[in-house]
PDB file of C-alpha atoms in Angstrom:
ATOM      1  CA  MET N 911     -57.655 -18.570  36.165  1.00 51.00           C
ATOM      2  CA  ARG N 912     -59.446 -21.820  35.295  1.00 53.00           C
ATOM      3  CA  LEU N 913     -56.845 -22.707  32.681  1.00 52.00           C
ATOM      4  CA  TYR N 914     -54.116 -22.234  35.281  1.00 53.00           C
ATOM      5  CA  HIS N 915     -56.011 -24.502  37.697  1.00 51.00           C
ATOM      6  CA  TYR N 916     -56.390 -27.250  35.072  1.00 51.00           C
ATOM      7  CA  ASN N 917     -52.726 -26.957  34.102  1.00 57.00           C
ATOM      8  CA  MET N 918     -51.628 -27.268  37.728  1.00 60.00           C
ATOM      9  CA  GLN N 919     -53.874 -30.301  38.163  1.00 61.00           C
ATOM     10  CA  ALA N 920     -52.368 -31.879  35.039  1.00 55.00           C
ATOM     11  CA  VAL N 921     -48.870 -31.186  36.359  1.00 55.00           C
ATOM     12  CA  ARG N 922     -49.730 -32.844  39.698  1.00 61.00           C
ATOM     13  CA  GLU N 923     -51.135 -35.932  37.975  1.00 58.00           C
ATOM     14  CA  LEU N 924     -48.092 -36.156  35.703  1.00 54.00           C
ATOM     15  CA  ARG N 925     -45.810 -35.969  38.757  1.00 60.00           C
ATOM     16  CA  ASN N 926     -47.801 -38.776  40.396  1.00 58.00           C
ATOM     17  CA  CYS N 927     -47.362 -40.906  37.260  1.00 53.00           C
ATOM     18  CA  CYS N 928     -43.626 -40.193  37.301  1.00 57.00           C
ATOM     19  CA  VAL N 929     -43.418 -41.314  40.936  1.00 58.00           C
ATOM     20  CA  ILE N 930     -45.244 -44.547  40.085  1.00 59.00           C
ATOM     21  CA  PHE N 931     -42.951 -45.211  37.104  1.00 59.00           C
ATOM     22  CA  GLU N 932     -39.898 -44.447  39.249  1.00 67.00           C
ATOM     23  CA  ARG N 933     -41.048 -46.972  41.850  1.00 66.00           C
ATOM     24  CA  LEU N 934     -41.709 -49.524  39.124  1.00 61.00           C
ATOM     25  CA  ARG N 935     -38.198 -48.913  37.766  1.00 64.00           C
ATOM     26  CA  LEU N 936     -36.739 -49.476  41.248  1.00 70.00           C
ATOM     27  CA  LEU N 937     -38.777 -52.672  41.620  1.00 69.00           C
ATOM     28  CA  ILE N 938     -37.437 -53.992  38.303  1.00 63.00           C
ATOM     29  CA  LYS N 939     -33.897 -53.034  39.325  1.00 67.00           C
ATOM     30  CA  THR N 940     -34.337 -54.881  42.612  1.00 68.00           C
ATOM     31  CA  ALA N 941     -35.666 -57.920  40.753  1.00 64.00           C
ATOM     32  CA  ARG N 942     -32.632 -57.912  38.479  1.00 60.00           C
ATOM     33  CA  GLU N 943     -30.350 -57.742  41.499  1.00 63.00           C
ATOM     34  CA  GLY N 944     -32.287 -60.696  42.908  1.00 56.00           C
ATOM     35  CA  ALA N 945     -31.131 -62.713  39.912  1.00 60.00           C
ATOM     36  CA  ARG N 946     -27.587 -62.539  41.328  1.00 72.00           C
ATOM     37  CA  ILE N 947     -28.389 -64.575  44.431  1.00 76.00           C
ATOM     38  CA  SER N 948     -27.306 -68.175  44.624  1.00 78.00           C
ATOM     39  CA  SER N 949     -29.653 -70.986  43.714  1.00 79.00           C
ATOM     40  CA  ASP N 950     -29.699 -72.264  47.307  1.00 85.00           C
ATOM     41  CA  ASP N 951     -30.593 -68.825  48.661  1.00 82.00           C
ATOM     42  CA  ARG N 952     -33.316 -68.436  46.042  1.00 82.00           C
ATOM     43  CA  ASN N 953     -34.774 -71.833  46.942  1.00 85.00           C
ATOM     44  CA  ALA N 954     -34.743 -71.006  50.661  1.00 88.00           C
ATOM     45  CA  LEU N 955     -36.472 -67.665  50.033  1.00 86.00           C
ATOM     46  CA  LEU N 956     -39.077 -69.352  47.835  1.00 88.00           C
ATOM     47  CA  VAL N 957     -39.825 -71.885  50.588  1.00 91.00           C
ATOM     48  CA  VAL N 958     -40.247 -69.102  53.161  1.00 92.00           C
ATOM     49  CA  ALA N 959     -42.431 -67.090  50.764  1.00 90.00           C
ATOM     50  CA  ALA N 960     -44.581 -70.161  50.038  1.00 90.00           C
ATOM     51  CA  LEU N 961     -45.036 -70.796  53.765  1.00 93.00           C
ATOM     52  CA  LEU N 962     -46.017 -67.162  54.335  1.00 91.00           C
ATOM     53  CA  LEU N 963     -48.503 -67.354  51.458  1.00 90.00           C
ATOM     54  CA  THR N 964     -50.015 -70.515  52.919  1.00 90.00           C
ATOM     55  CA  VAL N 965     -50.307 -69.172  56.459  1.00 90.00           C
ATOM     56  CA  THR N 966     -51.766 -65.802  55.461  1.00 88.00           C
ATOM     57  CA  TYR N 967     -54.219 -67.371  53.015  1.00 85.00           C
ATOM     58  CA  GLN N 968     -55.446 -69.740  55.724  1.00 84.00           C
ATOM     59  CA  ALA N 969     -55.675 -66.896  58.247  1.00 81.00           C
ATOM     60  CA  ALA N 970     -57.835 -64.933  55.805  1.00 78.00           C
ATOM     61  CA  LEU N 971     -60.186 -67.878  55.268  1.00 77.00           C
ATOM     62  CA  SER N 972     -60.345 -68.653  59.012  1.00 76.00           C
ATOM     63  CA  PRO N 973     -60.178 -65.267  60.745  1.00 74.00           C
ATOM     64  CA  PRO N 974     -59.925 -64.939  64.534  1.00 71.00           C
ATOM     65  CA  GLY N 975     -63.292 -65.754  66.077  1.00 68.00           C
ATOM     66  CA  GLY N 976     -64.433 -67.702  63.011  1.00 65.00           C
ATOM     67  CA  LEU N 977     -67.218 -66.994  60.526  1.00 64.00           C
ATOM     68  CA  TRP N 978     -70.960 -66.679  60.975  1.00 60.00           C
ATOM     69  CA  GLN N 979     -72.685 -69.883  59.841  1.00 62.00           C
ATOM     70  CA  GLU N 980     -76.190 -68.470  59.304  1.00 63.00           C
ATOM     71  CA  ASP N 981     -77.943 -65.308  58.192  1.00 66.00           C
ATOM     72  CA  LYS N 982     -79.538 -63.274  60.960  1.00 66.00           C
ATOM     73  CA  ILE N 983     -80.548 -59.960  59.501  1.00 64.00           C
ATOM     74  CA  SER N 984     -82.141 -58.894  62.801  1.00 61.00           C
ATOM     75  CA  GLU N 985     -78.751 -59.211  64.520  1.00 63.00           C
ATOM     76  CA  GLY N 986     -76.893 -57.611  61.622  1.00 64.00           C
ATOM     77  CA  HIS N 987     -74.752 -60.463  60.349  1.00 61.00           C
ATOM     78  CA  SER N 988     -74.763 -62.802  57.389  1.00 60.00           C
ATOM     79  CA  ALA N 989     -73.255 -66.212  56.736  1.00 62.00           C
ATOM     80  CA  GLY N 990     -69.623 -66.220  55.678  1.00 56.00           C
ATOM     81  CA  THR N 991     -68.685 -62.921  57.325  1.00 64.00           C
ATOM     82  CA  ALA N 992     -66.175 -62.662  60.149  1.00 63.00           C
ATOM     83  CA  ILE N 993     -67.539 -62.685  63.678  1.00 58.00           C
ATOM     84  CA  ALA N 994     -64.701 -60.461  64.925  1.00 61.00           C
ATOM     85  CA  ARG N 995     -65.542 -57.882  62.255  1.00 62.00           C
ATOM     86  CA  THR N 996     -67.487 -55.904  64.858  1.00 62.00           C
ATOM     87  CA  ASP N 997     -64.272 -55.339  66.859  1.00 62.00           C
ATOM     88  CA  TYR N 998     -63.390 -52.055  65.197  1.00 57.00           C
ATOM     89  CA  VAL N 999     -60.010 -51.760  66.922  1.00 57.00           C
ATOM     90  CA  ASN N1000     -58.299 -55.141  66.635  1.00 70.00           C
ATOM     91  CA  PHE N1001     -59.875 -56.731  63.561  1.00 72.00           C
ATOM     92  CA  PRO N1002     -58.686 -54.075  61.070  1.00 73.00           C
ATOM     93  CA  ILE N1003     -55.167 -54.432  62.468  1.00 77.00           C
ATOM     94  CA  VAL N1004     -55.206 -58.216  62.004  1.00 77.00           C
ATOM     95  CA  VAL N1005     -56.619 -57.912  58.475  1.00 78.00           C
ATOM     96  CA  THR N1006     -54.130 -55.200  57.515  1.00 80.00           C
ATOM     97  CA  LEU N1007     -51.104 -57.133  58.779  1.00 83.00           C
ATOM     98  CA  ASN N1008     -52.351 -60.286  57.053  1.00 83.00           C
ATOM     99  CA  PHE N1009     -52.957 -58.304  53.859  1.00 84.00           C
ATOM    100  CA  ILE N1010     -49.455 -56.762  53.915  1.00 85.00           C
ATOM    101  CA  THR N1011     -47.777 -60.103  54.611  1.00 87.00           C
ATOM    102  CA  PHE N1012     -49.681 -61.865  51.837  1.00 88.00           C
ATOM    103  CA  THR N1013     -48.982 -59.070  49.353  1.00 86.00           C
ATOM    104  CA  LEU N1014     -45.259 -58.881  50.105  1.00 86.00           C
ATOM    105  CA  SER N1015     -44.766 -62.651  50.052  1.00 89.00           C
ATOM    106  CA  ALA N1016     -46.664 -62.902  46.746  1.00 88.00           C
ATOM    107  CA  ILE N1017     -44.484 -60.152  45.249  1.00 85.00           C
ATOM    108  CA  LEU N1018     -41.358 -61.856  46.590  1.00 85.00           C
ATOM    109  CA  THR N1019     -42.451 -65.177  45.087  1.00 86.00           C
ATOM    110  CA  PHE N1020     -43.226 -63.493  41.784  1.00 83.00           C
ATOM    111  CA  LEU N1021     -39.779 -61.857  41.666  1.00 82.00           C
ATOM    112  CA  LEU N1022     -37.835 -64.942  42.760  1.00 82.00           C
ATOM    113  CA  LEU N1023     -39.325 -67.307  40.191  1.00 81.00           C
ATOM    114  CA  PRO N1024     -36.923 -67.719  37.280  1.00 78.00           C
ATOM    115  CA  SER N1025     -37.984 -66.700  33.801  1.00 75.00           C
ATOM    116  CA  GLY N1026     -39.247 -69.264  31.302  1.00 78.00           C
ATOM    117  CA  TYR N1027     -42.400 -70.992  30.095  1.00 82.00           C
ATOM    118  CA  ILE N1028     -42.934 -73.183  33.156  1.00 84.00           C
ATOM    119  CA  SER N1029     -42.302 -70.226  35.421  1.00 81.00           C
ATOM    120  CA  ALA N1030     -44.912 -68.247  33.482  1.00 83.00           C
ATOM    121  CA  LEU N1031     -47.493 -70.908  34.367  1.00 87.00           C
ATOM    122  CA  PHE N1032     -46.579 -70.603  38.047  1.00 86.00           C
ATOM    123  CA  LYS N1033     -46.836 -66.818  37.821  1.00 85.00           C
ATOM    124  CA  MET N1034     -50.303 -67.098  36.259  1.00 87.00           C
ATOM    125  CA  ALA N1035     -51.337 -69.449  39.070  1.00 88.00           C
ATOM    126  CA  LEU N1036     -49.937 -66.980  41.609  1.00 87.00           C
ATOM    127  CA  VAL N1037     -51.998 -64.172  40.091  1.00 86.00           C
ATOM    128  CA  GLN N1038     -55.112 -66.372  40.316  1.00 88.00           C
ATOM    129  CA  LEU N1039     -54.319 -67.088  43.972  1.00 87.00           C
ATOM    130  CA  TRP N1040     -53.909 -63.356  44.536  1.00 85.00           C
ATOM    131  CA  VAL N1041     -57.313 -62.598  42.995  1.00 84.00           C
ATOM    132  CA  SER N1042     -58.918 -65.415  44.990  1.00 85.00           C
ATOM    133  CA  TYR N1043     -57.393 -64.098  48.222  1.00 84.00           C
ATOM    134  CA  TYR N1044     -58.606 -60.538  47.715  1.00 82.00           C
ATOM    135  CA  TYR N1045     -62.068 -61.673  46.632  1.00 81.00           C
ATOM    136  CA  SER N1046     -62.407 -63.989  49.646  1.00 79.00           C
ATOM    137  CA  LEU N1047     -61.211 -61.239  51.951  1.00 79.00           C
ATOM    138  CA  SER N1048     -63.758 -58.820  50.517  1.00 77.00           C
ATOM    139  CA  ILE N1049     -66.581 -61.285  51.256  1.00 74.00           C
ATOM    140  CA  ILE N1050     -65.381 -62.177  54.743  1.00 74.00           C
ATOM    141  CA  CYS N1051     -64.581 -58.634  55.876  1.00 74.00           C
ATOM    142  CA  LYS N1052     -67.271 -56.693  54.050  1.00 68.00           C
ATOM    143  CA  SER N1053     -66.257 -53.392  52.505  1.00 58.00           C
ATOM    144  CA  GLY N1054     -65.242 -51.168  55.427  1.00 58.00           C
ATOM    145  CA  VAL N1055     -62.358 -53.204  56.809  1.00 55.00           C
ATOM    146  CA  LEU N1056     -61.030 -54.177  53.387  1.00 58.00           C
ATOM    147  CA  VAL N1057     -61.012 -50.572  52.160  1.00 60.00           C
ATOM    148  CA  TYR N1058     -59.185 -49.584  55.351  1.00 56.00           C
ATOM    149  CA  SER N1059     -56.642 -52.360  54.719  1.00 58.00           C
ATOM    150  CA  LEU N1060     -56.137 -51.389  51.091  1.00 60.00           C
ATOM    151  CA  ILE N1061     -55.591 -47.743  51.960  1.00 58.00           C
ATOM    152  CA  SER N1062     -53.297 -48.406  54.901  1.00 56.00           C
ATOM    153  CA  THR N1063     -51.311 -51.002  52.942  1.00 55.00           C
ATOM    154  CA  GLY N1064     -50.874 -48.565  50.078  1.00 56.00           C
ATOM    155  CA  LEU N1065     -49.713 -45.893  52.494  1.00 51.00           C
ATOM    156  CA  LYS N1066     -47.315 -48.252  54.280  1.00 51.00           C
ATOM    157  CA  LEU N1067     -45.834 -49.556  51.047  1.00 52.00           C
ATOM    158  CA  GLY N1068     -45.621 -46.042  49.624  1.00 52.00           C
ATOM    159  CA  ILE N1069     -47.878 -46.734  46.650  1.00 49.00           C
TER     160      ILE N1069
END
Protein backbone atom coordinates (compact mmCIF):
# COMPACT_ATOMS: atom_id res chain seq x y z
CA MET A 1 0.00 0.00 0.00
CA ARG A 2 2.84 2.41 0.81
CA LEU A 3 4.57 1.69 -2.48
CA TYR A 4 1.35 2.49 -4.32
CA HIS A 5 1.06 5.78 -2.40
CA TYR A 6 4.64 6.78 -3.26
CA ASN A 7 4.13 5.84 -6.91
CA MET A 8 0.96 7.93 -7.11
CA GLN A 9 2.77 10.86 -5.50
CA ALA A 10 5.60 10.52 -8.03
CA VAL A 11 3.07 10.43 -10.87
CA ARG A 12 1.41 13.62 -9.56
CA GLU A 13 4.74 15.44 -9.30
CA LEU A 14 5.74 14.30 -12.79
CA ARG A 15 2.42 15.61 -14.15
CA ASN A 16 3.06 18.95 -12.44
CA CYS A 17 6.50 19.12 -14.07
CA CYS A 18 4.94 18.35 -17.45
CA VAL A 19 2.43 21.18 -16.98
CA ILE A 20 5.26 23.59 -16.13
CA PHE A 21 7.28 22.50 -19.17
CA GLU A 22 4.19 22.81 -21.37
CA ARG A 23 3.64 26.37 -20.16
CA LEU A 24 7.30 27.16 -20.74
CA ARG A 25 7.00 25.76 -24.27
CA LEU A 26 3.95 27.98 -24.90
CA LEU A 27 5.83 31.00 -23.54
CA ILE A 28 8.74 30.34 -25.90
CA LYS A 29 6.32 29.88 -28.80
CA THR A 30 4.65 33.18 -27.95
CA ALA A 31 8.05 34.88 -27.78
CA ARG A 32 8.94 33.54 -31.22
CA GLU A 33 5.66 34.85 -32.59
CA GLY A 34 6.54 38.19 -31.02
CA ALA A 35 9.59 38.31 -33.27
CA ARG A 36 7.22 38.71 -36.24
CA ILE A 37 5.90 42.10 -35.13
CA SER A 38 7.12 45.22 -36.85
CA SER A 39 9.96 47.26 -35.43
CA ASP A 40 7.65 50.22 -34.76
CA ASP A 41 5.18 48.03 -32.87
CA ARG A 42 8.00 46.48 -30.86
CA ASN A 43 9.36 49.92 -29.96
CA ALA A 44 5.91 51.14 -28.89
CA LEU A 45 5.38 48.05 -26.72
CA LEU A 46 8.81 48.48 -25.15
CA VAL A 47 8.01 52.10 -24.28
CA VAL A 48 4.71 51.08 -22.67
CA ALA A 49 6.40 48.23 -20.78
CA ALA A 50 9.15 50.58 -19.56
CA LEU A 51 6.55 53.08 -18.33
CA LEU A 52 4.66 50.32 -16.52
CA LEU A 53 7.90 49.12 -14.92
CA THR A 54 8.69 52.65 -13.77
CA VAL A 55 5.25 53.35 -12.34
CA THR A 56 4.92 50.03 -10.51
CA TYR A 57 8.45 50.23 -9.12
CA GLN A 58 7.76 53.71 -7.78
CA ALA A 59 4.41 52.60 -6.35
CA ALA A 60 6.16 49.77 -4.51
CA LEU A 61 8.75 52.12 -3.02
CA SER A 62 6.11 54.73 -2.10
CA PRO A 63 3.02 52.73 -1.13
CA PRO A 64 -0.32 54.40 -0.36
CA GLY A 65 -0.12 56.07 3.04
CA GLY A 66 3.69 56.20 2.96
CA LEU A 67 6.27 54.44 5.12
CA TRP A 68 6.94 54.60 8.84
CA GLN A 69 9.95 56.83 9.53
CA GLU A 70 10.83 55.52 13.01
CA ASP A 71 10.79 52.33 15.04
CA LYS A 72 8.06 52.11 17.66
CA ILE A 73 7.99 48.57 18.93
CA SER A 74 5.29 49.45 21.48
CA GLU A 75 2.95 50.45 18.63
CA GLY A 76 3.97 47.49 16.49
CA HIS A 77 5.69 49.15 13.56
CA SER A 78 9.24 49.62 12.35
CA ALA A 79 10.92 52.11 10.06
CA GLY A 80 10.63 51.39 6.35
CA THR A 81 7.41 49.38 6.56
CA ALA A 82 4.17 50.50 4.93
CA ILE A 83 1.73 52.42 7.10
CA ALA A 84 -1.26 51.02 5.18
CA ARG A 85 -0.04 47.48 5.84
CA THR A 86 -2.49 47.24 8.74
CA ASP A 87 -5.43 47.63 6.31
CA TYR A 88 -5.92 43.92 5.74
CA VAL A 89 -8.55 44.39 3.03
CA ASN A 90 -7.24 47.05 0.64
CA PHE A 91 -3.46 46.89 1.04
CA PRO A 92 -3.07 43.27 -0.16
CA ILE A 93 -5.17 44.13 -3.21
CA VAL A 94 -2.97 47.12 -4.07
CA VAL A 95 0.23 45.10 -3.55
CA THR A 96 -1.08 42.16 -5.58
CA LEU A 97 -2.15 44.32 -8.53
CA ASN A 98 1.16 46.18 -8.43
CA PHE A 99 3.02 42.86 -8.24
CA ILE A 100 1.12 41.40 -11.22
CA THR A 101 1.62 44.53 -13.33
CA PHE A 102 5.34 44.69 -12.58
CA THR A 103 5.81 40.98 -13.28
CA LEU A 104 3.92 41.02 -16.58
CA SER A 105 5.61 44.19 -17.83
CA ALA A 106 9.04 42.78 -16.91
CA ILE A 107 8.25 39.55 -18.78
CA LEU A 108 6.97 41.54 -21.76
CA THR A 109 10.14 43.66 -21.78
CA PHE A 110 12.28 40.54 -21.52
CA LEU A 111 10.50 38.92 -24.47
CA LEU A 112 10.46 42.02 -26.68
CA LEU A 113 14.17 42.78 -26.39
CA PRO A 114 15.98 41.50 -29.47
CA SER A 115 18.68 38.88 -29.12
CA GLY A 116 22.35 39.84 -29.08
CA TYR A 117 25.17 40.85 -26.75
CA ILE A 118 23.89 44.33 -25.93
CA SER A 119 20.42 42.95 -25.36
CA ALA A 120 21.89 40.39 -22.96
CA LEU A 121 23.26 43.24 -20.85
CA PHE A 122 19.81 44.85 -20.74
CA LYS A 123 18.27 41.51 -19.77
CA MET A 124 20.78 41.11 -16.93
CA ALA A 125 19.94 44.63 -15.74
CA LEU A 126 16.23 43.77 -15.93
CA VAL A 127 16.79 40.68 -13.78
CA GLN A 128 18.65 42.83 -11.23
CA LEU A 129 15.75 45.30 -11.22
CA TRP A 130 13.37 42.39 -10.70
CA VAL A 131 15.35 41.11 -7.70
CA SER A 132 15.58 44.63 -6.27
CA TYR A 133 11.82 45.10 -6.63
CA TYR A 134 10.92 41.86 -4.88
CA TYR A 135 13.45 42.44 -2.11
CA SER A 136 12.20 46.00 -1.51
CA LEU A 137 8.62 44.79 -1.51
CA SER A 138 9.45 42.11 1.05
CA ILE A 139 10.92 44.73 3.39
CA ILE A 140 8.11 47.24 2.94
CA CYS A 141 5.24 44.77 3.20
CA LYS A 142 6.66 42.30 5.69
CA SER A 143 6.02 38.63 5.02
CA GLY A 144 2.24 38.19 5.25
CA VAL A 145 1.17 40.50 2.44
CA LEU A 146 4.01 39.49 0.13
CA VAL A 147 3.28 35.78 0.56
CA TYR A 148 -0.38 36.50 -0.18
CA SER A 149 0.65 38.41 -3.31
CA LEU A 150 3.00 35.68 -4.49
CA ILE A 151 0.37 32.99 -4.04
CA SER A 152 -2.45 34.97 -5.62
CA THR A 153 -0.24 36.07 -8.52
CA GLY A 154 0.80 32.48 -9.14
CA LEU A 155 -2.83 31.39 -9.09
CA LYS A 156 -3.93 34.21 -11.40
CA LEU A 157 -1.13 33.58 -13.88
CA GLY A 158 -1.71 29.83 -13.71
CA ILE A 159 1.77 28.99 -12.45
